[in-house]
Short mmCIF file of C-alpha atoms and ligand atoms in Angstrom, two decimals:
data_model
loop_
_atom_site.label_atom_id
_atom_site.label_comp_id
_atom_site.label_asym_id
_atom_site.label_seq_id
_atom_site.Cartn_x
_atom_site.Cartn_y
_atom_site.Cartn_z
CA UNK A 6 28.40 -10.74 -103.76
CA UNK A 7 31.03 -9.58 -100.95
CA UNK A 8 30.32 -10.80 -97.56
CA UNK A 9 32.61 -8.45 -95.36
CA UNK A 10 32.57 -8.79 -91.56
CA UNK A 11 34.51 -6.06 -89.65
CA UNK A 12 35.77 -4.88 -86.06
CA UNK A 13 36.23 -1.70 -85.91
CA UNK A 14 38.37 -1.72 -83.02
CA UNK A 15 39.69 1.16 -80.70
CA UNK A 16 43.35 0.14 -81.47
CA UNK A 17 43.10 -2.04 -84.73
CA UNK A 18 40.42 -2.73 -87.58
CA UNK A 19 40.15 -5.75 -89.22
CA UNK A 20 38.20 -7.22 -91.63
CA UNK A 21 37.02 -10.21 -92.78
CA UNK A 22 36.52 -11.13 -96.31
CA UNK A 23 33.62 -14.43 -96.32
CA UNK A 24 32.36 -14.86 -99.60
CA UNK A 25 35.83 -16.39 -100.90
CA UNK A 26 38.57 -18.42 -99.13
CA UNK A 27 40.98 -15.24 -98.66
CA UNK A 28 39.95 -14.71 -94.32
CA UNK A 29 41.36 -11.60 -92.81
CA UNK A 30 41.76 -8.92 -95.37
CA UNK A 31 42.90 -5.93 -93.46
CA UNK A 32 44.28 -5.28 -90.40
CA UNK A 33 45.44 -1.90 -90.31
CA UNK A 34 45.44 0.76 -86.81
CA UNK A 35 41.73 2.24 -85.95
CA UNK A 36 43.63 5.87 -86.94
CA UNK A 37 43.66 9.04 -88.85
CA UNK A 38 46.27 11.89 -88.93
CA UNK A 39 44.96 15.56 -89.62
CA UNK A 40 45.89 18.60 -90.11
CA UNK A 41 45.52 22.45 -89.84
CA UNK A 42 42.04 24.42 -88.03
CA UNK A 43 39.78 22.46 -90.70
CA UNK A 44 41.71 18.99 -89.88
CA UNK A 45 42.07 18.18 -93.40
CA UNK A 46 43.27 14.37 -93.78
CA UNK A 47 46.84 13.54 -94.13
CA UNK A 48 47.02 9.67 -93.95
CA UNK A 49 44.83 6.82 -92.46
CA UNK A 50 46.15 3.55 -90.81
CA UNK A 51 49.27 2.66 -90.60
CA UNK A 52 50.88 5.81 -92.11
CA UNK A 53 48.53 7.60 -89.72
CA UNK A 54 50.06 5.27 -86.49
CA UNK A 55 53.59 5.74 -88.14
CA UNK A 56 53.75 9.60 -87.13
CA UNK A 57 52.25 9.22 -83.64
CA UNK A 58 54.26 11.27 -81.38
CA UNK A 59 56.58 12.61 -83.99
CA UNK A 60 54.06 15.19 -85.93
CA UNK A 61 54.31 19.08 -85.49
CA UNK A 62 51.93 20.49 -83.22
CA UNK A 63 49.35 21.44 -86.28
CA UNK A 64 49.26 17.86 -86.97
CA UNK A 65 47.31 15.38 -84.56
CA UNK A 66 46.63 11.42 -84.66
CA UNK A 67 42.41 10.57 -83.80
CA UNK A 68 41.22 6.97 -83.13
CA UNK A 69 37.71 8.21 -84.77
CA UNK A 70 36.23 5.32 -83.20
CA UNK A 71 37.24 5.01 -79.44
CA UNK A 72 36.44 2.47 -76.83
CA UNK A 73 33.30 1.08 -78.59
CA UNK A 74 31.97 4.89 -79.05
CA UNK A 75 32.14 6.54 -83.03
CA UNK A 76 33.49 10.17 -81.67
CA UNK A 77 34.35 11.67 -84.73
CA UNK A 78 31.15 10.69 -87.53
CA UNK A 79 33.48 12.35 -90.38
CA UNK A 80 37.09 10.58 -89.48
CA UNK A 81 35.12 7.17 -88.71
CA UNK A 82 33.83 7.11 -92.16
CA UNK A 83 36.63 8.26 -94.15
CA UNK A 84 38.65 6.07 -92.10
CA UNK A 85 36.51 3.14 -93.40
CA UNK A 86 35.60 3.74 -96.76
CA UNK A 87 39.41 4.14 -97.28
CA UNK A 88 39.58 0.62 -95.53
CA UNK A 89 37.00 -0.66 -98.06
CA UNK A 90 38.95 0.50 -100.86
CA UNK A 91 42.80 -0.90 -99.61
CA UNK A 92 40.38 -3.89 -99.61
CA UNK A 93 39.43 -3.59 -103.25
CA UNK A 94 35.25 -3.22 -103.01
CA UNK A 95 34.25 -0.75 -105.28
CA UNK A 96 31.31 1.70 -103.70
CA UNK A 97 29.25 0.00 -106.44
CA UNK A 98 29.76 -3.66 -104.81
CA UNK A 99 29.63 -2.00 -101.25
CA UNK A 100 26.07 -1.15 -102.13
CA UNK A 101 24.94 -5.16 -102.81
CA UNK A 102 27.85 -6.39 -100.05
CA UNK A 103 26.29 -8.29 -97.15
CA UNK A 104 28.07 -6.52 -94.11
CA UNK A 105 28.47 -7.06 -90.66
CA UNK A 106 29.79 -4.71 -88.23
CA UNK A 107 30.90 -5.84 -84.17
CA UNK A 108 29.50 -3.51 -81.24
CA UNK A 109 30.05 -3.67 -78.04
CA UNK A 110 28.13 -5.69 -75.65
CA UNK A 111 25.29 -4.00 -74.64
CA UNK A 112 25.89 -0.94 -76.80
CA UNK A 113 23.21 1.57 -76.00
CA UNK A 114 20.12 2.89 -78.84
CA UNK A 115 22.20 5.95 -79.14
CA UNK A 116 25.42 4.27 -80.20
CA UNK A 117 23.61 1.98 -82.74
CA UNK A 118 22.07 4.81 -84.11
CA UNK A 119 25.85 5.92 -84.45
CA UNK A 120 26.79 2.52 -86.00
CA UNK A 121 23.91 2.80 -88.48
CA UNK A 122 24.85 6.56 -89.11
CA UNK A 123 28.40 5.57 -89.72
CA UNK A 124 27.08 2.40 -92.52
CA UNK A 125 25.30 5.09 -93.88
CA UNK A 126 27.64 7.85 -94.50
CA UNK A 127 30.08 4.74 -96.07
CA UNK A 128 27.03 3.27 -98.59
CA UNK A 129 26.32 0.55 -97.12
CA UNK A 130 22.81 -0.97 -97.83
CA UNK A 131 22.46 -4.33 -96.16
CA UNK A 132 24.41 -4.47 -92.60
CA UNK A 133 24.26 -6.23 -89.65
CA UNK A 134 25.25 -5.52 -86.11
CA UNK A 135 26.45 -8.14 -83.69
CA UNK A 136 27.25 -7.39 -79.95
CA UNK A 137 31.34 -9.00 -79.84
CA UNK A 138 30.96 -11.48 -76.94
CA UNK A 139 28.70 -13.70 -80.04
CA UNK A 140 31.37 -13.05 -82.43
CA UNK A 141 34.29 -14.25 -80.22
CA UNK A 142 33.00 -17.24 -78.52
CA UNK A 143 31.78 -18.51 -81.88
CA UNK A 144 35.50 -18.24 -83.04
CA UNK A 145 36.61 -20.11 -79.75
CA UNK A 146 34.20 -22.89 -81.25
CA UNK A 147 31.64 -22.35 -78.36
CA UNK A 148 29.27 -24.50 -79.28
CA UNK A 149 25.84 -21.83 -79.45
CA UNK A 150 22.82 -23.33 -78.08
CA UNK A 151 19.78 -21.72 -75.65
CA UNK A 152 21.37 -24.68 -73.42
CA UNK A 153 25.03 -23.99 -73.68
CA UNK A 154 25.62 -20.91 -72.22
CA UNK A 155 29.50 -18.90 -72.55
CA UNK A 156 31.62 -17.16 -70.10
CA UNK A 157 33.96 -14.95 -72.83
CA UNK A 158 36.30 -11.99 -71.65
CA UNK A 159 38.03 -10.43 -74.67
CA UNK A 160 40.55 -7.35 -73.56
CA UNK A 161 41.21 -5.28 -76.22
CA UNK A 162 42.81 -1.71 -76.49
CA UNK A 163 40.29 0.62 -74.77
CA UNK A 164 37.68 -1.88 -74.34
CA UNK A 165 36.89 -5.02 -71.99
CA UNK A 166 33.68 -7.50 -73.02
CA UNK A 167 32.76 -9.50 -70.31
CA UNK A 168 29.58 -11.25 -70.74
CA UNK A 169 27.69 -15.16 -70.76
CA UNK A 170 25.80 -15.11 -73.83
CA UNK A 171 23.61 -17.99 -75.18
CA UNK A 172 21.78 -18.30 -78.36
CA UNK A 173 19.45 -16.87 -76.90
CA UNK A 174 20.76 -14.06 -76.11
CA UNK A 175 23.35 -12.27 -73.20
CA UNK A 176 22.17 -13.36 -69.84
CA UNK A 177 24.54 -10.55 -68.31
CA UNK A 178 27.70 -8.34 -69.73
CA UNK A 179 29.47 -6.05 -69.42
CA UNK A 180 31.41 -3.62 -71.49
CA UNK A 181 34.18 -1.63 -69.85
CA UNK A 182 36.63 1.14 -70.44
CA UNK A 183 39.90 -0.47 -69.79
CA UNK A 184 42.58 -2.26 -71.79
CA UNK A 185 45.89 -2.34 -73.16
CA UNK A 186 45.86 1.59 -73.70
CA UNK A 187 45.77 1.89 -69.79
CA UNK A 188 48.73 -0.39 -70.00
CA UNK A 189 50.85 1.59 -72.19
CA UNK A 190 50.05 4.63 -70.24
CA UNK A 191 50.99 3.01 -66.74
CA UNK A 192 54.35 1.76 -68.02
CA UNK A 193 55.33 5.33 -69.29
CA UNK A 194 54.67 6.52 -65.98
CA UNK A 195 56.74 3.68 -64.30
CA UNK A 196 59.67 4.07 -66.79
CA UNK A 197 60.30 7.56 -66.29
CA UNK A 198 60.27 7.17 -62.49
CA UNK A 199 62.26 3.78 -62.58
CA UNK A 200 64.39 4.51 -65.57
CA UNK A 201 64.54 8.59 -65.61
CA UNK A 202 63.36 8.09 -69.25
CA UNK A 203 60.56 9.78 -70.88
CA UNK A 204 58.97 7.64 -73.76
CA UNK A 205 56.21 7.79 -76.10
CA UNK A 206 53.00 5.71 -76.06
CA UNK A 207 54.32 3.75 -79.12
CA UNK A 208 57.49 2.59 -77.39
CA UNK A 209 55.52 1.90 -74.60
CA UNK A 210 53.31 -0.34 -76.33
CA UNK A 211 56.10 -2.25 -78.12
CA UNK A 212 57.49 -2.88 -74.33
CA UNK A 213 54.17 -4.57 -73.61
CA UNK A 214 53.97 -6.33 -75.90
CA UNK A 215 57.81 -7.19 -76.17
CA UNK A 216 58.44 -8.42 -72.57
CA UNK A 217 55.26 -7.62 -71.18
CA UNK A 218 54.64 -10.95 -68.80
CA UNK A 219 52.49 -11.86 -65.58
CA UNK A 220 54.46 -14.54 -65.23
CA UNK A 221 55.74 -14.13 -61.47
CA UNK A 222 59.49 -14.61 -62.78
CA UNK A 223 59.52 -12.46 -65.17
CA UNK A 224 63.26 -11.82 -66.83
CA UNK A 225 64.51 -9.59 -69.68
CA UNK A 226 64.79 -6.57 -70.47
CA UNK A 227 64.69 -4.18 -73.78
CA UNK A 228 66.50 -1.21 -74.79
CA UNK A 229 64.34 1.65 -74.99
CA UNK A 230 64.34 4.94 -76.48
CA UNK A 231 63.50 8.53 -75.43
CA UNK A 232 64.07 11.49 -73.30
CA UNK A 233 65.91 11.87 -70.08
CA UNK A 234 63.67 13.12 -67.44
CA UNK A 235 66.67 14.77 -65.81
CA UNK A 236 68.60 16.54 -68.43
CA UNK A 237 66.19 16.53 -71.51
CA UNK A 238 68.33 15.42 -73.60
CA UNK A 239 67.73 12.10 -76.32
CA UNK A 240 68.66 8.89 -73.97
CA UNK A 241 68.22 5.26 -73.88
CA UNK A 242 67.54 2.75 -70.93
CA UNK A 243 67.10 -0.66 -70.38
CA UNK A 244 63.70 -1.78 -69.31
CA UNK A 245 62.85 -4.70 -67.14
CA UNK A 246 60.13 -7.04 -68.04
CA UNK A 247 59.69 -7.26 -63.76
CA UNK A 248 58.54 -3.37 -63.46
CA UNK A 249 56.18 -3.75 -66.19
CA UNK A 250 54.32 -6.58 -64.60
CA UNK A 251 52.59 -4.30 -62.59
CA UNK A 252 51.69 -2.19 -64.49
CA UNK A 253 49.57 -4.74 -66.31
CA UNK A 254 48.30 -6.74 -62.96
CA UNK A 255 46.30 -3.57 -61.92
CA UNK A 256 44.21 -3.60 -64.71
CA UNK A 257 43.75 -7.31 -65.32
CA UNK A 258 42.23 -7.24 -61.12
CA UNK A 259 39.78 -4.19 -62.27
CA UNK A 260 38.78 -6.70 -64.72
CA UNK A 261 38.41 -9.74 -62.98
CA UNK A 262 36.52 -7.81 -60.23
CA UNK A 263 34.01 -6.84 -62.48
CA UNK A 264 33.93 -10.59 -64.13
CA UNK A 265 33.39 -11.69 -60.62
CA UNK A 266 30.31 -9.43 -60.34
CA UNK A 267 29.07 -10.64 -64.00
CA UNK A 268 29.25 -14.58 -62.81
CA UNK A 269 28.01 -13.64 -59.45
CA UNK A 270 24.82 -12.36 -61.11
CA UNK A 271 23.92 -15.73 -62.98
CA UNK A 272 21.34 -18.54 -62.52
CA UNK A 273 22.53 -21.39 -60.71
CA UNK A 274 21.63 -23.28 -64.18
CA UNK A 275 23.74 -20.64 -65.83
CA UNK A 276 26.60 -20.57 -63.82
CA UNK A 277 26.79 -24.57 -63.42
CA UNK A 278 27.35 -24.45 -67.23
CA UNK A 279 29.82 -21.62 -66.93
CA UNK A 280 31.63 -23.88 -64.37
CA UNK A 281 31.62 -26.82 -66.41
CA UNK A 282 32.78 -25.39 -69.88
CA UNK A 283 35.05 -22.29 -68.92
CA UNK A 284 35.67 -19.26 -69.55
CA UNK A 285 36.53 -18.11 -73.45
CA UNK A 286 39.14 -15.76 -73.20
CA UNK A 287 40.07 -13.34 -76.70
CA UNK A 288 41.12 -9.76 -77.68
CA UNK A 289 45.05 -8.67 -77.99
CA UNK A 290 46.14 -7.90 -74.61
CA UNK A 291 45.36 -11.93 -74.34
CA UNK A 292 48.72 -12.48 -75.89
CA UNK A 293 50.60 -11.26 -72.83
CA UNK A 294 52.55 -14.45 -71.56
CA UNK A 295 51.23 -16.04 -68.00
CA UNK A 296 47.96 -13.62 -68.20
CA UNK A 297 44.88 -16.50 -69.26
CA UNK A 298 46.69 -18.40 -66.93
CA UNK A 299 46.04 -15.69 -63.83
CA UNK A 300 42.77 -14.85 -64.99
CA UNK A 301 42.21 -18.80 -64.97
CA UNK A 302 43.91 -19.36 -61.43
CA UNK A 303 41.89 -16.50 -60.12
CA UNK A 304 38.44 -16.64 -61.27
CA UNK A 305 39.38 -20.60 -60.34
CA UNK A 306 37.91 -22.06 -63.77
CA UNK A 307 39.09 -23.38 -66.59
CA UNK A 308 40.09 -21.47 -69.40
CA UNK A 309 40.86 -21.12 -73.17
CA UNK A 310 42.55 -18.38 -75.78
CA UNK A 311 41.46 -17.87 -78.93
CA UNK A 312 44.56 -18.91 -81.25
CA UNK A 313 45.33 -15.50 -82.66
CA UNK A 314 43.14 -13.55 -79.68
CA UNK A 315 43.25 -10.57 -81.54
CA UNK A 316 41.04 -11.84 -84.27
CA UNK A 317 38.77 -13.79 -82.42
CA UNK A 318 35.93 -11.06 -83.07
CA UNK A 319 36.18 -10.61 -87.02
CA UNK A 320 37.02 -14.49 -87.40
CA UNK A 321 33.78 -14.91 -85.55
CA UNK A 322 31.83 -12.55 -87.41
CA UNK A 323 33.54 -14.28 -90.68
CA UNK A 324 31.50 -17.34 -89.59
CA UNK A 325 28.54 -15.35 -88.86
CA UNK A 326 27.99 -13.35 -92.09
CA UNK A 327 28.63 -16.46 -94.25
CA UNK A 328 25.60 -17.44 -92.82
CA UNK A 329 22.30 -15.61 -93.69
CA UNK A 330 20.38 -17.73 -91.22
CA UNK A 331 22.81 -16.97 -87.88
CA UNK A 332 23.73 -13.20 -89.06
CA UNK A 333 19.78 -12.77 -88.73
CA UNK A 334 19.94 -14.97 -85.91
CA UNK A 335 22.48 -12.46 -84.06
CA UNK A 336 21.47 -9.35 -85.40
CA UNK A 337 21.14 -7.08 -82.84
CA UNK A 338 17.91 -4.27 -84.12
CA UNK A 339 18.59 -0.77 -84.51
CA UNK A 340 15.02 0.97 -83.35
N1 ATP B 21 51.92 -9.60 -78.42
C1 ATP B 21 51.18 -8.79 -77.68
N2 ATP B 21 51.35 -8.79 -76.34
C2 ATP B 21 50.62 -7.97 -75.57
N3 ATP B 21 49.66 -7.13 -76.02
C3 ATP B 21 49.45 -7.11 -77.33
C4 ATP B 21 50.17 -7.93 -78.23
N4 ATP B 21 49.74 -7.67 -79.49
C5 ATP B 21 48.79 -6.73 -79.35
N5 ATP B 21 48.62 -6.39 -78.08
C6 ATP B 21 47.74 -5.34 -77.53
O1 ATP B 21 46.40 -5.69 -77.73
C7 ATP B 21 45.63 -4.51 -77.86
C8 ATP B 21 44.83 -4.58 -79.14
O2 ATP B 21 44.01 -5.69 -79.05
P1 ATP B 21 42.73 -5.82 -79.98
O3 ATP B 21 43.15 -5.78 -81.41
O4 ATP B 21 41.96 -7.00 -79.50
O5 ATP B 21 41.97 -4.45 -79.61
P2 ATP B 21 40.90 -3.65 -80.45
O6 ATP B 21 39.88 -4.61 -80.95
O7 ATP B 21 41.57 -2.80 -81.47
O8 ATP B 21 40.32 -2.65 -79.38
P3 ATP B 21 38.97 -2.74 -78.50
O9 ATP B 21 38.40 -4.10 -78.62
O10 ATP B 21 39.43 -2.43 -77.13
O11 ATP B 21 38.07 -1.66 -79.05
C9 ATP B 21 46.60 -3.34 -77.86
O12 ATP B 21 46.67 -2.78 -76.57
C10 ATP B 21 47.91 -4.01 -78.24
O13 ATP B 21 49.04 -3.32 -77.75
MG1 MG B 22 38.24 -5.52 -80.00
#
């Protein structure tokens, strides 16, 4: 029987294959290019990503499942089941396959009912949701016990998960609208008024996550590619990795405001815990150098990253969905 867990993620999905040795199966961008007044399908994933920004107008790229939220019911699941078959499980096998699906923390009745919609639509007959703050502290190795409460911050694409989560369940959370796509967004804005050079979200991104650093020296610099704001015309400019710093900071104080509020909210018990073990810190933007380190130096705790922060949900829910006993365990119910 398959054992599939999967994080469908507002920049990247990934799945997890469990019931053999063979991990991550798929990574592939949360995307879908269509077409024409009846937006007919043209490719999903990465040859979807691959025309961002370069399409003709008829033609537009849709992250079906944004920020935690399934926006498009019809993309979403033809995004997936196309995922399922890349993967190689037949719709026969996807009928038996024990599944489970990340949410975001504290995801309302109405976006479960969404979630189980979305299963639904794609076949799926026995699937489990679990709210991501579980799934990536069990892949830091929290050890999960009613006494052992976790402190986890994962910053992902569109979405921040801030919560301290026991066994038990998630003594408080958060889930907020802001990631690396704010990122990406504020450094196109700074390189066309720094640089006089217009460039695409892609290019943006790859600057991020190319030089991207918090690191209060911050050197280099990149080459990139676009438009001149002045004359229009195709242009190039180098970028340096000290104006994109902060572009990133802003974002990474929103969040550590709110984080402040979530600890500030706990029982002394609770946060005595949270003091002695950490904080758990996950999700892509992770990656950028010097940032666990501020986020540590501010919220004045100790810290740790996930290996490959990126995965830290689906490797999580990989554990989880091996495991009949925890995936009940961490189900969260859909009414
Ligand atoms: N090396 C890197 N340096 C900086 N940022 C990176 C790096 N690699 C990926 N990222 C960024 O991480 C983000 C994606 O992270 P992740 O895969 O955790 O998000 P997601 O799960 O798809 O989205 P979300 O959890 O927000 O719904 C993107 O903004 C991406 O640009
Ligand atoms: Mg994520």
């Amino acid at each position: 029987m398959w054992k599939l867990a999967i994080d469908i993620g507002s920049s990247t999905t990934k799945i997890y294959r469990a019931d053999t040795s063979s991990g991550i199966v798929l990574v592939e961008p949360s995307c879908v290019a269509v077409a024409g007044e009846d937006r007919e399908i043209k490719a999903i994933g990465k040859e979807a990503k691959s025309l961002i920004g370069k399409t003709a107008e008829c033609t537009s790229i849709v992250y079906p499942v944004y920020e935690g939220e399934i926006v498009d019911m019809r993309l979403a699941a033809a995004m997936l089941k196309e995922f399922f078959s890349r993967v190689g499980v037949k719709p026969s096998a996807l009928k038996r396959a024990q599944i489970l699906i990340s949410v975001p923390c504290g995801a309302s009745e109405r976006t479960m009912e969404n979630y189980a919609n979305l299963a639904e639509e794609c076949g799926l007959k026995r699937v489990h949701f679990v709210e991501q703050p579980y799934l990536a502290a069990i892949s830091a190795g929290a050890a999960f016990s009613e006494s052992d409460p976790v402190f986890c911050v994962d910053i992902g694409g569109g979405v921040t998960n801030i919560a301290v989560a026991s066994a038990d369940g998630i003594i408080a959370g958060v889930s907020m609208n802001i990631g690396g796509n704010n990122m990406d967004a504020t450094i196109q804005n700074k390189v066309s008024r720094v640089s006089g050079l217009r460039i695409g979200t892609l290019t943006a991104e790859r600057l991020k996550n190319e030089i991207g650093s918090l690191s209060p020296a911050a050197r280099g610099a990149m080459v990139a590619e676009g438009s001149s704001v002045e004359s229009c015309r195709p242009a190039a400019a180098s970028v340096q990795a000290s104006d994109l710093t902060d572009c990133i900071r802003v974002y990474v104080d929103r969040i550590l405001e709110y984080a402040s509020m979530v600890l500030k909210k706990l029982p002394a018990e609770v946060a005595a815990t949270v003091n002695r073990n950490g904080a758990y810190l996950s999700g892509g933007v992770m990656k950028i150098p010097y940032l666990a380190q501020y986020i540590g130096a501010k919220l004045e705790m100790r810290y740790q990253v996930s290996d490959e922060p990126q995965y830290a949900t689906v490797l999580g829910g990989g554990a989880v969905v091996r495991d009949k006993d925890s995936l009940l365990h961490f189900a969260k119910s859909v009414e």
